[in-house]
Coordinates of C-alpha atoms and ligand atoms in Angstrom, one line a residue:
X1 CA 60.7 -183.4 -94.8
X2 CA 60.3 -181.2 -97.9
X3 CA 58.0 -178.3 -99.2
X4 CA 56.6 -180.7 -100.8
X5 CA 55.7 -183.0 -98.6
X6 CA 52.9 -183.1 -95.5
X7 CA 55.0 -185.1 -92.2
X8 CA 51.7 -187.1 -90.7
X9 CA 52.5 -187.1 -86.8
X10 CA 51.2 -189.6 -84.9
X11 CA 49.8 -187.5 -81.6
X12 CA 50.8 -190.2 -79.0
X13 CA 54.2 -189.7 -78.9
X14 CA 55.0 -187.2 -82.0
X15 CA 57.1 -189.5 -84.1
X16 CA 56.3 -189.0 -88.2
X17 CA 54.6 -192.1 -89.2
X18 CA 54.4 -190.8 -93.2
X19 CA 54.9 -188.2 -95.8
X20 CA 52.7 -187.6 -98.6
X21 CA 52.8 -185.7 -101.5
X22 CA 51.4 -182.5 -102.0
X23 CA 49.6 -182.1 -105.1
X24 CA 50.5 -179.2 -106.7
X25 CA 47.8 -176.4 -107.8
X26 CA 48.1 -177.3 -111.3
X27 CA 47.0 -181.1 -110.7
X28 CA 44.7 -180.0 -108.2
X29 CA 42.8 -178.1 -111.2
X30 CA 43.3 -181.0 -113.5
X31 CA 41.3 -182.9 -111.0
X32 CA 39.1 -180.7 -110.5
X33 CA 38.1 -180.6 -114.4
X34 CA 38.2 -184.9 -114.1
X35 CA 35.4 -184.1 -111.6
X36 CA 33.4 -182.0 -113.7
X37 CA 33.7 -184.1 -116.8
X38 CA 32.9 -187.2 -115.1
X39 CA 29.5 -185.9 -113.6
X40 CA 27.1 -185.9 -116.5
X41 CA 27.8 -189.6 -116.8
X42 CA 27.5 -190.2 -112.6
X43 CA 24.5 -188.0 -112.8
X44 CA 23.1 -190.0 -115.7
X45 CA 23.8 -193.1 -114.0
X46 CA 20.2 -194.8 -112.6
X47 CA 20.0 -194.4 -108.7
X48 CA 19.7 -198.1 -107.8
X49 CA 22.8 -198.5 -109.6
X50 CA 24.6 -195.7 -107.8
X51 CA 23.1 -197.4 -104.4
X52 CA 24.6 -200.6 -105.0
X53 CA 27.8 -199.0 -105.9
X54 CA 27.9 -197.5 -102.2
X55 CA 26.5 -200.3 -100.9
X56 CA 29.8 -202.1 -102.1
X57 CA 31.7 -199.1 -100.9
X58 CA 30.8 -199.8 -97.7
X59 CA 31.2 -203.6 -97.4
X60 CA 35.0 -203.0 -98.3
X61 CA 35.4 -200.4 -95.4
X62 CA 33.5 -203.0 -93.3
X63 CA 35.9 -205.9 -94.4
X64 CA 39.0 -203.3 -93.8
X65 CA 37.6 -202.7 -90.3
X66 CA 40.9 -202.9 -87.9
X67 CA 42.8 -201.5 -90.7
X68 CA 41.0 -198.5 -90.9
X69 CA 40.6 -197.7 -87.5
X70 CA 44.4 -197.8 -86.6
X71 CA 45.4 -195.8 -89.3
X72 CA 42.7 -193.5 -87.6
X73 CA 44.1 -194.0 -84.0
X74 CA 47.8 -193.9 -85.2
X75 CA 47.2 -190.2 -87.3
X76 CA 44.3 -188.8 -84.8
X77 CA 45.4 -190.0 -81.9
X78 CA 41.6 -191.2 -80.3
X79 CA 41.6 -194.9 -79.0
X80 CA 41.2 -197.6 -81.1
X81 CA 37.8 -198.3 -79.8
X82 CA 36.7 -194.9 -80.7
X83 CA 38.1 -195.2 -84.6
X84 CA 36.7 -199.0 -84.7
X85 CA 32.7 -197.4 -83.5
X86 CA 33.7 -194.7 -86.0
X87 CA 34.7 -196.6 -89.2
X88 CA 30.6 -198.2 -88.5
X89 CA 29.5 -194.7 -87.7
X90 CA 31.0 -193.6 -91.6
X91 CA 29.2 -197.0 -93.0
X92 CA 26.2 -195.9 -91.6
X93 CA 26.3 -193.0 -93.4
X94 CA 27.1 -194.6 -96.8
X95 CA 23.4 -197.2 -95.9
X96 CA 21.6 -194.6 -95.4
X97 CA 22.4 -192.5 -98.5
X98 CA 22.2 -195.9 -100.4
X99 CA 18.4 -195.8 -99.7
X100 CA 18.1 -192.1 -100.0
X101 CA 19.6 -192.4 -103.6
X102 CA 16.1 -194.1 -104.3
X103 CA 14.1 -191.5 -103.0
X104 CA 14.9 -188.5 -104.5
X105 CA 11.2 -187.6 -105.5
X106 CA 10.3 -185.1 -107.6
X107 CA 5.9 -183.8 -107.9
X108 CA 3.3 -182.8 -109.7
X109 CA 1.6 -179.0 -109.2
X110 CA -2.5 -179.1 -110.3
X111 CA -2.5 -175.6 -113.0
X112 CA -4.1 -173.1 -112.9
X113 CA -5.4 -174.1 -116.6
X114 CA -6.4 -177.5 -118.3
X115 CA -4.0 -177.3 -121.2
X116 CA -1.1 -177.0 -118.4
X117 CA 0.6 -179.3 -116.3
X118 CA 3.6 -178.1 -113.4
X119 CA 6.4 -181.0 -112.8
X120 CA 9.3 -180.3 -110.7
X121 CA 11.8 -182.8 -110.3
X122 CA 15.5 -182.6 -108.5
X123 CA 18.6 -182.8 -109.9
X124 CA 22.0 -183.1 -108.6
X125 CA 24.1 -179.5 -108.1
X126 CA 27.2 -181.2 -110.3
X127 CA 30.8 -181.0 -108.3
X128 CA 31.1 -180.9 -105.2
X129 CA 34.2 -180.3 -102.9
X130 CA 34.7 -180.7 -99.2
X131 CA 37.0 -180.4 -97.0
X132 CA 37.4 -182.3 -93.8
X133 CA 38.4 -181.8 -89.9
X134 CA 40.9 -184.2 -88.2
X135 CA 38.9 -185.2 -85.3
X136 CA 36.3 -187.3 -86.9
X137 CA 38.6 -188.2 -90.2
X138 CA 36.2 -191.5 -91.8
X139 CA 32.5 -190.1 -90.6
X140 CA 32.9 -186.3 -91.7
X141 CA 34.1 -187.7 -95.4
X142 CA 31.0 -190.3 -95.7
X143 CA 28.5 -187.9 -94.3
X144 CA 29.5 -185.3 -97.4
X145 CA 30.7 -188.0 -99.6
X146 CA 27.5 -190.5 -99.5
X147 CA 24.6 -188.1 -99.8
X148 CA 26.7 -186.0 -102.8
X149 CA 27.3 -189.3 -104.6
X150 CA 23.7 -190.6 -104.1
X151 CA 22.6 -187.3 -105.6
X152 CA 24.8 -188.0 -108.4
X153 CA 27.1 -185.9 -107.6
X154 CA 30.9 -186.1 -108.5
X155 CA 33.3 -185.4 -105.5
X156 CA 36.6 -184.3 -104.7
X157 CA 37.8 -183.9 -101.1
X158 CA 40.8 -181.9 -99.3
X159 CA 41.3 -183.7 -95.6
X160 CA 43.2 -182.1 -92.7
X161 CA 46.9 -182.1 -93.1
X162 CA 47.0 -184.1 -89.6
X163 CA 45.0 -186.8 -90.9
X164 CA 44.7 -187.4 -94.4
X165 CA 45.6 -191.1 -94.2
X166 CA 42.2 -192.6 -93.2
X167 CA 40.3 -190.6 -96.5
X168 CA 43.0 -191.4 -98.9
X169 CA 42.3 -195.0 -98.0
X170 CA 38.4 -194.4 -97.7
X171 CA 38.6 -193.3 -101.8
X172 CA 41.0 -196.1 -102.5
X173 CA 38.2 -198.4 -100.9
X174 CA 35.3 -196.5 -103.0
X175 CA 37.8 -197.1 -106.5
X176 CA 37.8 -200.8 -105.2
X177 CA 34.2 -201.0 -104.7
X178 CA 33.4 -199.4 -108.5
X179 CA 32.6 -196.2 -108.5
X180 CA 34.8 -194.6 -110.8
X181 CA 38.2 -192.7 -110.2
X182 CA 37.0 -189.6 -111.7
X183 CA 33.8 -189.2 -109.8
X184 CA 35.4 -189.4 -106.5
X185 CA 38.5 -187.9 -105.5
X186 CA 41.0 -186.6 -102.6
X187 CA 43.6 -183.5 -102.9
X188 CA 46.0 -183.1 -100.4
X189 CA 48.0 -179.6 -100.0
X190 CA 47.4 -176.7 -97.2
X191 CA 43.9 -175.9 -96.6
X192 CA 44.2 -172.1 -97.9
X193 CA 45.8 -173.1 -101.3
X194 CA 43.2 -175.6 -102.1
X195 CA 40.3 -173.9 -100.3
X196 CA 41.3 -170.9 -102.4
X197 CA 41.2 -173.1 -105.4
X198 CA 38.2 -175.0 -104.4
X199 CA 36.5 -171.3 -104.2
X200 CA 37.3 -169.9 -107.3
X201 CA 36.5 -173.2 -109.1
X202 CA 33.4 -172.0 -112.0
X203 CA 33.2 -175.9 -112.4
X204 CA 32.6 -176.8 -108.7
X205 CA 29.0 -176.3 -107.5
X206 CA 29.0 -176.2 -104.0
X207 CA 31.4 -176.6 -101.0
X208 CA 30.5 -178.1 -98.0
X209 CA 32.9 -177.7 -94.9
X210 CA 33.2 -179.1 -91.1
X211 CA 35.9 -176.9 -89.2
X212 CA 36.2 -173.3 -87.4
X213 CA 34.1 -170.8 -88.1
X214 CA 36.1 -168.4 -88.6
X215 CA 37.6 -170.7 -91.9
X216 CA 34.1 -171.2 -92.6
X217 CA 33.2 -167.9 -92.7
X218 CA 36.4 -167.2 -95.5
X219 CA 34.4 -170.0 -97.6
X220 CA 31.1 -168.4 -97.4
X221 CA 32.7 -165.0 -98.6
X222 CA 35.1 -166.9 -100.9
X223 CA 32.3 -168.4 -102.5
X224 CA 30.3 -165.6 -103.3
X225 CA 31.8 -164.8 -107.1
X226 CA 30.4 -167.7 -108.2
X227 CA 27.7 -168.0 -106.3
X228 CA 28.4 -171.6 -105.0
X229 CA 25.7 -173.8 -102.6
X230 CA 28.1 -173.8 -99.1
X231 CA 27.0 -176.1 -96.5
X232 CA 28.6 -175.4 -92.9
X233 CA 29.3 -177.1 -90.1
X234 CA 31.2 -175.1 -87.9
X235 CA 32.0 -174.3 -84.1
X236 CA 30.1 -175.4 -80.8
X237 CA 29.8 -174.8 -77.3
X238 CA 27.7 -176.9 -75.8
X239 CA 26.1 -176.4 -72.6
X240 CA 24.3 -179.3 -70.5
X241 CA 22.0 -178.5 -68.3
X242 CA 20.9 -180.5 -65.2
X243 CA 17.9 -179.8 -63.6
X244 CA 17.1 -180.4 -60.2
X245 CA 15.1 -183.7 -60.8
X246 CA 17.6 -185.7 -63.4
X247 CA 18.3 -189.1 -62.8
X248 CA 21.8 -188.1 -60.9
X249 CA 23.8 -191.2 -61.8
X250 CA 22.8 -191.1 -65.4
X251 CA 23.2 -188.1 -66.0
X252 CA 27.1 -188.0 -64.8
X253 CA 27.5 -191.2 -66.9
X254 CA 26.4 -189.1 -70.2
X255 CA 28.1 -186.3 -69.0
X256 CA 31.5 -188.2 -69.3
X257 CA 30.2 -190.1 -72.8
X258 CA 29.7 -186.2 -74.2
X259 CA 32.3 -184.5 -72.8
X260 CA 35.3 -186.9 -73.2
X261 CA 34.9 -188.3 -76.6
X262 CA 37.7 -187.8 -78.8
X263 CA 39.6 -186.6 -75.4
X264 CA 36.9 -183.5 -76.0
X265 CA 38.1 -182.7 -79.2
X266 CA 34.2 -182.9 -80.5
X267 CA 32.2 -180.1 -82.0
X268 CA 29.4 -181.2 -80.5
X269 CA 31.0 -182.3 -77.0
X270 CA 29.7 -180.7 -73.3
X271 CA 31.5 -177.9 -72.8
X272 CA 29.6 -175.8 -70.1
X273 CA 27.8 -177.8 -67.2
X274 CA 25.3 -176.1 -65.8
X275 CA 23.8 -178.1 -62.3
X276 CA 20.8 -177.2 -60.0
X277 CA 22.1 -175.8 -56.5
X278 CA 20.7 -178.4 -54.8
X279 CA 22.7 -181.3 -56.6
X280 CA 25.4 -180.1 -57.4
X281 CA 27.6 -181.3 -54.7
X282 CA 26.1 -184.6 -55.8
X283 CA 26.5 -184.4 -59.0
X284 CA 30.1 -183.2 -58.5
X285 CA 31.2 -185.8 -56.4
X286 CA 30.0 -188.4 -58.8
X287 CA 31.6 -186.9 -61.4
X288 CA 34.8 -186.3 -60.2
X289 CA 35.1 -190.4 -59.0
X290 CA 34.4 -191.3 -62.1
X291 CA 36.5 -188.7 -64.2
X292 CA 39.6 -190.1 -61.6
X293 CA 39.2 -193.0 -62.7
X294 CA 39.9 -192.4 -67.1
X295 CA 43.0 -194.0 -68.3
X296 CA 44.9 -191.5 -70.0
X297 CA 47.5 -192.5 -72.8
X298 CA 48.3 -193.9 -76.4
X299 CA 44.8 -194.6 -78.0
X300 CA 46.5 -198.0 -79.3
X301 CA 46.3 -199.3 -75.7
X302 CA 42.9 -200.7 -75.6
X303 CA 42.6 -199.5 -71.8
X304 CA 43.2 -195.6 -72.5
X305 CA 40.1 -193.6 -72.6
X306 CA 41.5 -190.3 -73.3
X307 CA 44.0 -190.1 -75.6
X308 CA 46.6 -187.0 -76.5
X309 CA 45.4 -183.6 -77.7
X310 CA 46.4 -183.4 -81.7
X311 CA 48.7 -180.8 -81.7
X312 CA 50.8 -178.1 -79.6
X313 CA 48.0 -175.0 -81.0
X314 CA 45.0 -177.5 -79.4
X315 CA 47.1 -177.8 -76.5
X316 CA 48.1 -174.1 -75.7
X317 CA 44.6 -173.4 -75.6
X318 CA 43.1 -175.6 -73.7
X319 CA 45.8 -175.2 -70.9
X320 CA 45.1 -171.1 -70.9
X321 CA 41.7 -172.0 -70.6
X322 CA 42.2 -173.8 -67.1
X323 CA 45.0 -171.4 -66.3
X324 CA 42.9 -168.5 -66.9
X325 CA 39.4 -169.7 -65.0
X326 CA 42.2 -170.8 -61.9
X327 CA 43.4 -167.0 -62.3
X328 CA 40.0 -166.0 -61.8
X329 CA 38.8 -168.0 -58.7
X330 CA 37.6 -171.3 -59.9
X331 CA 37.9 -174.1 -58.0
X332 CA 40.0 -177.5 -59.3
X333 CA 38.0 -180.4 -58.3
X334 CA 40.6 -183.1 -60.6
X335 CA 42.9 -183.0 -63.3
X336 CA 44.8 -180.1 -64.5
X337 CA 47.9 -182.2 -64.7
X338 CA 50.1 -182.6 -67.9
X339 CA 52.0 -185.3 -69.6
X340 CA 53.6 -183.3 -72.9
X341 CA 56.7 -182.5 -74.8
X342 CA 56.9 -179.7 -77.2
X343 CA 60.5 -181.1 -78.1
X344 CA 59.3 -184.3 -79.1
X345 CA 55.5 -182.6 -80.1
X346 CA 53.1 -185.1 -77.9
X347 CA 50.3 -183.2 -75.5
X348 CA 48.1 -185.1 -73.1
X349 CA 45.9 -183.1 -70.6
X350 CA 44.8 -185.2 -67.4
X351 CA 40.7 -184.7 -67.3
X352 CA 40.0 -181.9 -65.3
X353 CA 37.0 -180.7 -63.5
X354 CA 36.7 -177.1 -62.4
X355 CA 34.0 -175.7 -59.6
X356 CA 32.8 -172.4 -59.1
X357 CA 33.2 -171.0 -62.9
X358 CA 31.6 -168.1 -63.9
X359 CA 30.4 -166.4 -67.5
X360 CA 33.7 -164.0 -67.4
X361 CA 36.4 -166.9 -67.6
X362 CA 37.5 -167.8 -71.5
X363 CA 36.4 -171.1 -70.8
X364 CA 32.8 -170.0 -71.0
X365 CA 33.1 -168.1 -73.7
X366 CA 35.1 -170.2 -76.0
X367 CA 35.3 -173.7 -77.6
X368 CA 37.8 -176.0 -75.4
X369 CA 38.3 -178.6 -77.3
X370 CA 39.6 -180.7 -74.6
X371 CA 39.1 -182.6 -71.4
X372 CA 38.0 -180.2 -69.5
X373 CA 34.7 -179.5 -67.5
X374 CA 34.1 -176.3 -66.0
X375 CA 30.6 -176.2 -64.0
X376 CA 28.6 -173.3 -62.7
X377 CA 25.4 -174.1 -60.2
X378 CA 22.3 -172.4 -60.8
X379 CA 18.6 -172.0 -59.4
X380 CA 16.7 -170.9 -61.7
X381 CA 16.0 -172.4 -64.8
X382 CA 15.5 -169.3 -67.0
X383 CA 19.5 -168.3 -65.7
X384 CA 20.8 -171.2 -67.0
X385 CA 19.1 -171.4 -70.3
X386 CA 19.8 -167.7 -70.5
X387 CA 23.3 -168.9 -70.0
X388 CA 23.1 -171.2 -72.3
X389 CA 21.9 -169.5 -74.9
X390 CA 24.8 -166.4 -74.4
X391 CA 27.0 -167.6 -77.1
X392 CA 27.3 -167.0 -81.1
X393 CA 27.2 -170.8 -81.6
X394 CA 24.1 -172.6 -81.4
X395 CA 25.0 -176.5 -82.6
X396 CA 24.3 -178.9 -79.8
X397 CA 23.3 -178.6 -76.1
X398 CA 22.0 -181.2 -73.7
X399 CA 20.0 -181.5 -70.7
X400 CA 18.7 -183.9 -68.2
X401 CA 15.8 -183.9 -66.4
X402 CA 12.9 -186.5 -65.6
X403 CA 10.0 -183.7 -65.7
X404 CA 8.1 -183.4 -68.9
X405 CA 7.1 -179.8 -68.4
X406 CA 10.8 -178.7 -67.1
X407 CA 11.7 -180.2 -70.4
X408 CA 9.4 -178.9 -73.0
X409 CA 10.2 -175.5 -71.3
X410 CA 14.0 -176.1 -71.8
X411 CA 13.5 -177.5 -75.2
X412 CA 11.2 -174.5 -76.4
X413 CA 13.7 -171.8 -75.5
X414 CA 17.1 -173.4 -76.4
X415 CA 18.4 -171.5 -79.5
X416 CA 20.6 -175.2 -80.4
X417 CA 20.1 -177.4 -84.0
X418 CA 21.1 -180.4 -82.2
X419 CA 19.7 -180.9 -78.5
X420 CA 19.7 -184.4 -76.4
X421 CA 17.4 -184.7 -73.1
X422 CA 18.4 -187.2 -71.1
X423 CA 20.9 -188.4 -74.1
X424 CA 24.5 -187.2 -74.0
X425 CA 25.1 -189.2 -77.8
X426 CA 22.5 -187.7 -79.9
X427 CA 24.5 -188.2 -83.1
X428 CA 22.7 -190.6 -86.3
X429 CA 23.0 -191.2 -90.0
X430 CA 19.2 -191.1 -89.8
X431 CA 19.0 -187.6 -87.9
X432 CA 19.8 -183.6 -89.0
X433 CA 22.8 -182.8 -87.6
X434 CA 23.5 -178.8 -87.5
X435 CA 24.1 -175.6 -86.1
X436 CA 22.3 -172.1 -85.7
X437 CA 23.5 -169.0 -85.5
X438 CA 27.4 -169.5 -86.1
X439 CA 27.7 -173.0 -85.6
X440 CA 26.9 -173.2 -89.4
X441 CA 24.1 -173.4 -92.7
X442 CA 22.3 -176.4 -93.9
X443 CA 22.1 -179.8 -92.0
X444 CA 23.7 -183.6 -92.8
X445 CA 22.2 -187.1 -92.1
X446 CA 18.6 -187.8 -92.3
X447 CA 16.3 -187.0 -95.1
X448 CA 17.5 -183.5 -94.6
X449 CA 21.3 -184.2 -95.5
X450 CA 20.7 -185.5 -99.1
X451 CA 18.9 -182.1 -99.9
X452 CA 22.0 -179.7 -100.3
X453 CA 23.4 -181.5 -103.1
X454 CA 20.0 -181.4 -105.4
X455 CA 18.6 -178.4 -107.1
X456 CA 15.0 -177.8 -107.8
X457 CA 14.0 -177.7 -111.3
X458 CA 10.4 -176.8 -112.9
X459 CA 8.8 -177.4 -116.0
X460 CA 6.1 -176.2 -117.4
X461 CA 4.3 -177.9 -119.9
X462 CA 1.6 -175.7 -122.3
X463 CA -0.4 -176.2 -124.8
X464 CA -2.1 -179.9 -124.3
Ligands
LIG501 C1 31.7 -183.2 -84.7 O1 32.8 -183.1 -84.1 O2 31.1 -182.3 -85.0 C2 31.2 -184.6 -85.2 C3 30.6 -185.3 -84.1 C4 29.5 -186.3 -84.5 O3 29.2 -186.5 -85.7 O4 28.9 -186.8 -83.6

């Protein structure tokens, strides 16, 4: 291992599966100008042929299916079924913005006079840049990568140090499939150098970022001299809500599909359960037989449902969090058990279940990002949307009930961009995903997503 180089650790068990090399700042500008000087040409390019180009992008990524998804597993550390429904979750991303390259339609104003007419049209922003989280490595590239590219956009992209593997074969894939090397591209160094390179970039347009909000927040402000387009999808904490009449069984089956995906490292992932006093013991029984019954281990196993945490930082915090609501009188119903090694740098937390948590404990003030559920009973609705509602983030919450009225009240009064009733997996290609408040600016997928990368331009024609 050298300054130069990144060690990519594979979570399971901590050995160093590869190094790559850093690029250094002054080829990191070099691409940067490729990016630039390729866009008028992308931009240029007719949008049917741009859509067939990612149309071909993602028939290679569907022919390098297993490939992909145990470079994912073996970097990220989530089971290989998870990477495999998330190398078709990325494609889906690349279909849709196919289509929506096709649709970027521009209008006609009536004047105010006869010898006038108003025509506005959209163009794309020019270079974009993104940088990437490690929990979702293949789907948080696409869904920045397809819409900028159908837009005709040029891009270049800085993944997370843990897992830069799965991109850097993503844009070899896109290179395969035609679209050329200049017009999309990956950089690979710490995030501060190249975000602070990204930022000060005259010649990128806009940055858009999925990660912390704090880093997010340095982007925004970063950004600011040249006054870039950011898009932001930052930090959750998700409460899910279940009302006195839900469907019990389902909803502890969608509990366990949010909360434990990506062994709960997921922005969008349950992380406050909220449940009527009247089921809870129920619900909590339910849950807790089910939650015993996870497989923990190496995500390569095709049995393991929860795989390790990524790192030692991920770890630490999570285990205060449990240490700290124990501290403070909540009640273990499962879980809480560790199978780690800081000498040999591999974390796995047992899936744990805590009773009897209240609004003072970390756990419900912070992201967890980790197996963990902590619930809190409640009895009257307004408390536990008030609840809900009593955090700076605002990106996804659930809630299950079987009573229209109980949820168009819920709905209504829930500050949240991204809300599931009765649906713990609310994520789509074909739907706005994104946060208030905090949790982030602007939204991706849908017909929303493609927006951010186009500006508005207006002409006005005189004198007919
Ligand atoms: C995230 O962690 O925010 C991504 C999850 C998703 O797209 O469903």
């Amino acid at each position: 291992m050298t300054d130069h180089t990144i060690p990519i650790k594979n979570p399971a068990n901590g050995s160093i599966i590869k190094e790559i090399e850093k690029d250094t700042p002054e080829k990191i500008r070099d691409q940067i100008e490729q990016g630039h000087n390729a866009f008028k040409s992308w931009a240029r390019m007719d949008a049917h042929h741009r859509a067939s180009l990612l149309y071909q992008w993602s028939e290679r990524i569907h022919e390098q299916k297993n490939e992909i998804a145990e470079v994912m597993t073996l970097e990220s550390g989530k089971t290989i079924n998870e990477s495999l429904g998330e190398v078709d979750y990325a494609r889906s991303y690349i279909d849709w913005y196919a289509e929506e390259a096709k649709r970027v339609y521009g209008r006609r104003i009536p004047a105010n006079s006869e010898d006038k007419r108003i025509l506005v049209s959209k163009k794309p922003v020019g270079l974009v840049a993104a940088i990437t989280p490690w929990n979702f490595p293949a789907a948080m590239m696409t869904r920045k990568a397809a819409p900028a590219l159908a837009a005709g956009c040029t891009f270049i992209i800085k993944p997370a140090e843990e897992t830069p593997l799965t991109t850097i074969k993503l844009v070899q894939l896109a290179h395969d499939a035609g679209i050329p090397e200049d017009v999309i591209q990956c950089v690979n160094h710490s995030g501060k150098l190249v975000g602070d390179i990204f930022t000060e970039s005259k010649q990128i347009r806009k940055i858009t970022f999925t990660g912390s909000t704090p880093v997010g927040k340095t982007l925004i402000k970063n950004s600011a001299d040249t006054m870039k387009r950011v898009s932001m999808e930052l930090g959750g904490h998700a409460p899910l809500i279940v009302a006195k009449d839900a469907d019990i069984d389902f909803a502890v089956n969608q509990t366990i599909a949010s909360k434990f995906r990506n062994a709960g490292q997921t922005c969008i992932c349950a992380n406050r359960i909220l449940v009527h006093e009247n089921i809870i013991e129920e619900y909590s029984r339910k849950l807790v037989e089910q939650v015993k019954q996870l497989k923990v281990g190496n995500g390569m196993n095709e049995d393991t449902d929860v795989g390790p945490l990524i790192n030692e930082a991920g770890f630490n915090k999570v285990a205060f969090q449990i240490d700290n609501a124990l501290d403070n009188g909540a009640e273990l119903l499962c879980g809480n058990k560790y199978d780690s090694d800081s000498d040999k740098n591999y974390f796995y937390i047992h899936p744990t279940v805590l009773k009897n948590v209240d609004q003072s404990m970390r756990i419900m003030q912070e992201e967890t990002f980790g197996p963990v559920i902590p619930m809190v009973s409640f009895n009257d609705l307004d408390e536990a949307i008030d609840i809900s509602n009593s955090t700076p983030f605002g990106l996804a919450a659930y809630f299950f009930t079987n009573d229209y009225r109980t949820a168009t009240y819920i709905h209504d009064n829930l500050e949240f961009g991204i809300i599931g009733w009765n649906d713990g997996a609310p994520s789509a290609a074909h739907a706005p995903f994104g946060g208030m408040k905090e949790s982030g600016i602007g939204r991706e997928g849908g017909t929303e997503g493609i927006e951010p990368y186009l500006e508005t331009k207006y002409l006005s024609i005189g004198n007919l």
